[in-house]
Amino acid sequence: KSVKIRYAALITEKNISHQTAKNILSFFQNIGKDLNVLKNITMCRTKCKNIISNVLCSVETERIINNIQNTKFSIFIDETSDIRNEKWMTYFVRYVDPETLDIQSQLVKLINIDAKDCSVEKLFNVFEYKMYKLQIPFLNIIAL
């Protein structure tokens, strides 16, 4: 019983959705079948950030790109700046996932742009180039 209370407290403390609590528990129960895996794993903030940035991000981005290469989608493009005054173009899509039929809203790319020239023409050229590099057909865009 105390393990359940500690688990519920962790979910609350880390502000994790209660809806995902069961999935997280199942995940650790499956890993926990081999206790040595859990005992020997180490994960600091830097390692976790690097795994997310260098592994998970590229895998997820590739999955999204594969989906929108073959699916109609809406696209939202915006320009923003960060605290260092660098300019970024966000490339956000919304589409129906062909496997689950769920509506997905996903950030595809965050593109660094030249802060000296953020004209509409320059933004479009950057966007057009990125679409070409990712092999995403313009004909798949149904709304902008």
XYZ file of C-alpha atoms in Angstrom:
144
model
C 0.000 0.000 0.000
C 2.822 2.440 0.802
C 4.326 1.850 -2.662
C 1.026 2.911 -4.258
C 0.944 6.051 -2.126
C 4.573 6.883 -3.005
C 3.822 6.321 -6.703
C 0.729 8.573 -6.552
C 2.772 11.209 -4.708
C 5.463 11.081 -7.411
C 2.841 11.489 -10.151
C 1.461 14.523 -8.315
C 4.843 16.018 -7.401
C 6.127 15.850 -10.976
C 2.830 17.167 -12.371
C 2.302 14.086 -14.545
C -1.175 13.584 -15.953
C -3.199 11.075 -13.953
C -4.351 9.607 -17.275
C -0.805 8.458 -18.035
C -0.101 7.022 -14.566
C -1.267 3.536 -15.584
C 0.888 3.521 -18.737
C 3.956 4.669 -16.824
C 3.429 1.990 -14.191
C 3.039 -0.698 -16.887
C 6.240 0.499 -18.524
C 8.246 0.125 -15.312
C 6.613 -3.194 -14.487
C 7.769 -4.548 -17.868
C 11.284 -3.214 -17.379
C 11.269 -4.436 -13.786
C 11.047 -8.071 -14.882
C 14.819 -7.860 -15.138
C 15.709 -6.161 -11.855
C 19.337 -5.695 -12.884
C 18.236 -3.286 -15.609
C 16.595 -0.950 -13.112
C 19.394 -1.295 -10.556
C 22.131 -0.504 -13.063
C 20.505 2.363 -14.950
C 21.758 5.878 -14.313
C 20.066 8.979 -15.625
C 21.100 12.506 -14.757
C 19.569 15.667 -16.177
C 22.251 16.035 -18.865
C 22.043 12.422 -20.049
C 18.245 12.591 -20.219
C 18.374 15.873 -22.188
C 20.925 14.413 -24.609
C 18.876 11.256 -25.209
C 15.784 13.364 -25.889
C 17.659 15.785 -28.171
C 19.879 13.338 -30.033
C 17.753 10.187 -30.216
C 14.070 10.668 -29.515
C 13.745 14.009 -31.296
C 15.165 12.729 -34.581
C 13.075 9.535 -34.453
C 9.865 11.456 -33.739
C 10.628 14.095 -36.373
C 11.247 11.359 -38.943
C 7.922 9.710 -38.034
C 6.048 12.999 -38.450
C 7.777 13.742 -41.757
C 6.951 10.263 -43.077
C 3.310 10.832 -42.161
C 2.995 14.236 -43.810
C 4.836 13.093 -46.928
C 1.819 10.878 -47.610
C -1.035 12.726 -45.894
C -2.880 15.995 -46.404
C -2.140 18.482 -43.628
C -2.632 22.033 -42.423
C 0.449 24.044 -41.685
C 1.080 26.892 -39.284
C 4.206 28.969 -39.764
C 5.290 31.692 -37.384
C 8.370 33.712 -36.632
C 9.524 34.290 -33.076
C 12.623 35.290 -31.156
C 14.256 33.816 -28.081
C 15.881 35.469 -25.072
C 19.170 35.850 -26.987
C 17.251 37.743 -29.693
C 17.791 34.962 -32.227
C 14.981 34.611 -34.754
C 13.233 31.294 -35.289
C 10.589 30.057 -37.672
C 8.235 27.453 -36.262
C 6.894 24.857 -38.663
C 3.822 23.297 -37.072
C 1.457 20.821 -38.796
C -1.946 19.331 -38.099
C -3.038 16.109 -39.774
C -4.932 12.864 -39.296
C -2.542 10.091 -38.280
C -3.011 7.335 -40.893
C -2.452 4.540 -38.336
C -4.601 5.719 -35.431
C -6.931 8.157 -37.249
C -6.278 10.615 -34.404
C -5.829 14.289 -35.174
C -2.192 15.187 -34.528
C -0.741 18.647 -33.973
C 3.035 18.479 -34.180
C 6.031 20.765 -34.357
C 8.037 19.589 -37.368
C 10.970 21.976 -37.254
C 12.296 24.973 -35.421
C 14.398 26.773 -38.009
C 16.965 29.435 -37.133
C 16.616 32.385 -39.504
C 18.682 35.480 -40.235
C 17.566 38.197 -37.799
C 18.602 40.903 -40.278
C 16.150 39.728 -42.960
C 12.821 38.378 -41.717
C 10.815 39.514 -44.720
C 7.855 37.437 -45.861
C 9.777 36.508 -49.002
C 12.786 35.309 -46.988
C 10.558 33.284 -44.634
C 8.820 31.675 -47.595
C 12.157 30.825 -49.236
C 13.375 29.167 -46.033
C 10.092 27.261 -45.739
C 10.172 26.204 -49.406
C 13.764 24.994 -49.076
C 12.945 22.996 -45.923
C 9.939 21.362 -47.636
C 12.194 20.405 -50.541
C 14.921 18.996 -48.242
C 12.351 16.961 -46.287
C 10.723 15.753 -49.537
C 7.277 16.933 -48.452
C 5.018 17.675 -51.437
C 3.407 21.128 -51.498
C 0.262 19.432 -52.809
C -0.241 17.831 -49.387
C -0.862 21.246 -47.820
C -4.607 21.841 -47.582
C -4.564 24.943 -45.383
C -2.050 27.559 -44.368
